[in-house]
PDB file of C-alpha atoms in Angstrom:
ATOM      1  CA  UNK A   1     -12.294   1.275  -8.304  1.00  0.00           C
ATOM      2  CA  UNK A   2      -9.851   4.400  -9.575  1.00  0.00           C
ATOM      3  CA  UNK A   3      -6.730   3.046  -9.645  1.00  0.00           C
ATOM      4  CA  UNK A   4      -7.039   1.206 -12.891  1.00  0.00           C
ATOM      5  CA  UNK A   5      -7.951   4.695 -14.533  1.00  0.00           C
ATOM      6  CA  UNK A   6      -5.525   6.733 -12.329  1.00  0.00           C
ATOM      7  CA  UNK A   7      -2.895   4.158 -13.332  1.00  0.00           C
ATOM      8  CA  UNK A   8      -3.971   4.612 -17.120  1.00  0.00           C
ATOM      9  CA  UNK A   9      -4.355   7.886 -17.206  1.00  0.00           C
ATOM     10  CA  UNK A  10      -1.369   8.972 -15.301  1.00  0.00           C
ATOM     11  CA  UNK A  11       0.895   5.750 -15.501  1.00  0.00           C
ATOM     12  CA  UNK A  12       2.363   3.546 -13.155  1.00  0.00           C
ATOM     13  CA  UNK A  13       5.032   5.682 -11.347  1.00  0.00           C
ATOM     14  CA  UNK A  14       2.645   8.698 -10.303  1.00  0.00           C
ATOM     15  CA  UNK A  15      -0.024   6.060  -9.739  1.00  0.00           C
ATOM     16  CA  UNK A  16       2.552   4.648  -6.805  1.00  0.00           C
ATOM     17  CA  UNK A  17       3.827   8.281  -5.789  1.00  0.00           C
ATOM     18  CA  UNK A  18       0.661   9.399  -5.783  1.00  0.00           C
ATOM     19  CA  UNK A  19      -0.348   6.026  -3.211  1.00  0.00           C
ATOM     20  CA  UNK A  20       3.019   7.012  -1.638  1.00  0.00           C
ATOM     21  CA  UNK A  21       2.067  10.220  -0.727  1.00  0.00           C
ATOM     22  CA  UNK A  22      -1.644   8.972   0.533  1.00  0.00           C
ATOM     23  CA  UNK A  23       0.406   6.448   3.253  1.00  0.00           C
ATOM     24  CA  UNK A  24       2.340   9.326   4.563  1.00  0.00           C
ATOM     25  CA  UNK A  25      -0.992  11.265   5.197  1.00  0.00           C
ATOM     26  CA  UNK A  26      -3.175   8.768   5.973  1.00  0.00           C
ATOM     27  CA  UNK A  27      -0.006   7.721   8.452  1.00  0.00           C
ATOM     28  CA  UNK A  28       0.532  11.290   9.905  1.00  0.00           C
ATOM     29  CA  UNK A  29      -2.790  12.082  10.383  1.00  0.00           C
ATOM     30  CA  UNK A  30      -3.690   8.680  12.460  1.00  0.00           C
ATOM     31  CA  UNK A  31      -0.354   9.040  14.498  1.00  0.00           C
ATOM     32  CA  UNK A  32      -1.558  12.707  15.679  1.00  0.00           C
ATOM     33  CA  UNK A  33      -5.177  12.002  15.376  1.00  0.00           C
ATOM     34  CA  UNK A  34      -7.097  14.703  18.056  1.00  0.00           C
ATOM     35  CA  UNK A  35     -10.505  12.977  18.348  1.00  0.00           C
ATOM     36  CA  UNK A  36     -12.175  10.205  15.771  1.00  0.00           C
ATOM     37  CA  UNK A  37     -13.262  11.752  13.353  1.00  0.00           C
ATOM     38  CA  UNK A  38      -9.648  12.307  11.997  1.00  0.00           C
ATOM     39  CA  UNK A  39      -8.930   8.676  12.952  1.00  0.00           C
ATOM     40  CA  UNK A  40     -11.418   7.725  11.118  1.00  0.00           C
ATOM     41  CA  UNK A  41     -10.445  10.129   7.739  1.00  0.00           C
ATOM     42  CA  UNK A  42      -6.775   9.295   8.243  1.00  0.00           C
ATOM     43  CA  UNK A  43      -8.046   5.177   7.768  1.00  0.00           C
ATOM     44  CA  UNK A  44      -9.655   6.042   4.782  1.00  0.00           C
ATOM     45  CA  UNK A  45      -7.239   7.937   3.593  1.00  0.00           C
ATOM     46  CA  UNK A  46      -4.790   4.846   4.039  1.00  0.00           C
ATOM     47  CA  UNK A  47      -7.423   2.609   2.508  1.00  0.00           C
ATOM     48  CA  UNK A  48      -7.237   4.378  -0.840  1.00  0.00           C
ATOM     49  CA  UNK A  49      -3.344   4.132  -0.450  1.00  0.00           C
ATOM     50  CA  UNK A  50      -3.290   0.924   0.035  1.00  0.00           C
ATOM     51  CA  UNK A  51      -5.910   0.460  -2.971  1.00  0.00           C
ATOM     52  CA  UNK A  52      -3.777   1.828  -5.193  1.00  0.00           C
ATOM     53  CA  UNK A  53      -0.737   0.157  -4.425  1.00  0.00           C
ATOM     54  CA  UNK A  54      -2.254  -3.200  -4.319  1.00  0.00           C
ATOM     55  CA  UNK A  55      -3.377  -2.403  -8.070  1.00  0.00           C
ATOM     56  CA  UNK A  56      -0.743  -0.490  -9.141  1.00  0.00           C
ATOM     57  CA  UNK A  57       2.853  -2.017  -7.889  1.00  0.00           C
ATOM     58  CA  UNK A  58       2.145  -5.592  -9.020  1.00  0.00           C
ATOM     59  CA  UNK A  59       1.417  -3.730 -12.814  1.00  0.00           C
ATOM     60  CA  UNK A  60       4.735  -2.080 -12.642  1.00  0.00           C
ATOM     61  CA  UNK A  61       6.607  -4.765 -11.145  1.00  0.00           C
ATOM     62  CA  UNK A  62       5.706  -6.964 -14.392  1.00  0.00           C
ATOM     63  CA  UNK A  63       6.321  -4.276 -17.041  1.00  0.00           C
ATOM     64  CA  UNK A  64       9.904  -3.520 -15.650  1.00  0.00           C
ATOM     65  CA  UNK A  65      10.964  -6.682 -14.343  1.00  0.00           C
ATOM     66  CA  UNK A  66      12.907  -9.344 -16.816  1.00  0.00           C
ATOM     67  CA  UNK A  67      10.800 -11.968 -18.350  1.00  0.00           C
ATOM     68  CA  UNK A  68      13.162 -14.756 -16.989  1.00  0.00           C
ATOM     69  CA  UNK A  69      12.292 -13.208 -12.993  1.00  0.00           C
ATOM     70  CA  UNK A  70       8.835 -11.869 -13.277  1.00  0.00           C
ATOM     71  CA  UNK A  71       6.438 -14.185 -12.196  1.00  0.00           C
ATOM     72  CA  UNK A  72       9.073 -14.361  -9.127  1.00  0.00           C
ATOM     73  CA  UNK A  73       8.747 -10.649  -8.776  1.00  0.00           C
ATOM     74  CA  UNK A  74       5.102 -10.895  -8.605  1.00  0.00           C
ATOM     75  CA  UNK A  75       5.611 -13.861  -5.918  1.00  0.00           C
ATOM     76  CA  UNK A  76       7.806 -11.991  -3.558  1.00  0.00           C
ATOM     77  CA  UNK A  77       5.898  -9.150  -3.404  1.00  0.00           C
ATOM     78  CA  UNK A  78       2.927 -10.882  -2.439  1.00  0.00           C
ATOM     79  CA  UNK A  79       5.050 -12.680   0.102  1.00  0.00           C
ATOM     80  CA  UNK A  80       6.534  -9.973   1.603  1.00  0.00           C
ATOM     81  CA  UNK A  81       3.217  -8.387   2.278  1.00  0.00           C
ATOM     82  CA  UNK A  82       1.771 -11.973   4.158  1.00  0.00           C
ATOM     83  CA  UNK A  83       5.098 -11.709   5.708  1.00  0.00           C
ATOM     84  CA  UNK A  84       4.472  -7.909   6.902  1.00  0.00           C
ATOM     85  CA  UNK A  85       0.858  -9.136   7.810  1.00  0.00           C
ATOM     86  CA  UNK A  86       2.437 -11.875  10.073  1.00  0.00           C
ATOM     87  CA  UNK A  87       4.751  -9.663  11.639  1.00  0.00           C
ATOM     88  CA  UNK A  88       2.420  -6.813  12.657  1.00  0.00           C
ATOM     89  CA  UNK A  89       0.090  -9.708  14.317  1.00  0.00           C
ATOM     90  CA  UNK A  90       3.153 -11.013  16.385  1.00  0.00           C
ATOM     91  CA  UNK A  91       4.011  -7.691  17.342  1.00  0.00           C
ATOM     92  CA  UNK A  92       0.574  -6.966  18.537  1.00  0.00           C
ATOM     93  CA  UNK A  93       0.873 -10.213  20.491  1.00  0.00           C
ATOM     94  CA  UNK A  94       4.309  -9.134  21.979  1.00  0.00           C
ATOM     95  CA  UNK A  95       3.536  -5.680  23.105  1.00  0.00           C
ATOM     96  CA  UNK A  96      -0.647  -6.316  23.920  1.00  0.00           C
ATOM     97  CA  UNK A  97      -1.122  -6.279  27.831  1.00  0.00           C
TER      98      UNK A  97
END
């Protein structure tokens, strides 16, 4: 619900830092996580992060990419996230006992 004014307000590039710097917390915190609680505030954490990238990187991907490429831009990131999606579900599969 923020990141359209986030990524208005303080443009595309802090919009994505500021995501980037969310997955690294959100990450950190979940890898050391004590008890649930910070599981659980680490998740959200990486849901916002993950809100604001889905807004903001497809946004910035069309305003600097070339006219002639950009709707392939726009397809390949979407692909490469069904294609990170696909591998984290086959590596659950591989290592799950």
């Amino acid at each position: 619900v923020g990141s359209g004014w986030l990524s208005f307000k303080l443009g595309r590039k802090k919009s994505l830092m500021i995501g980037a710097i969310l997955f690294v917390a959100g990450s950190l915190f979940s890898a050391a996580a004590p008890n649930v609680e910070v599981l659980i505030l680490s998740r959200v954490l990486l849901g916002l992060a993950v809100g604001v990238a889905s807004y903001t990187a497809p946004l910035y991907l069309s305003e600097i990419a070339p006219e002639k490429i950009r709707g392939s831009m726009i397809s390949m990131y979407q692909l490469m996230i069904t294609i990170g999606i696909l591998g984290a579900y086959l590596s659950d599969t591989a290592f799950s006992y």
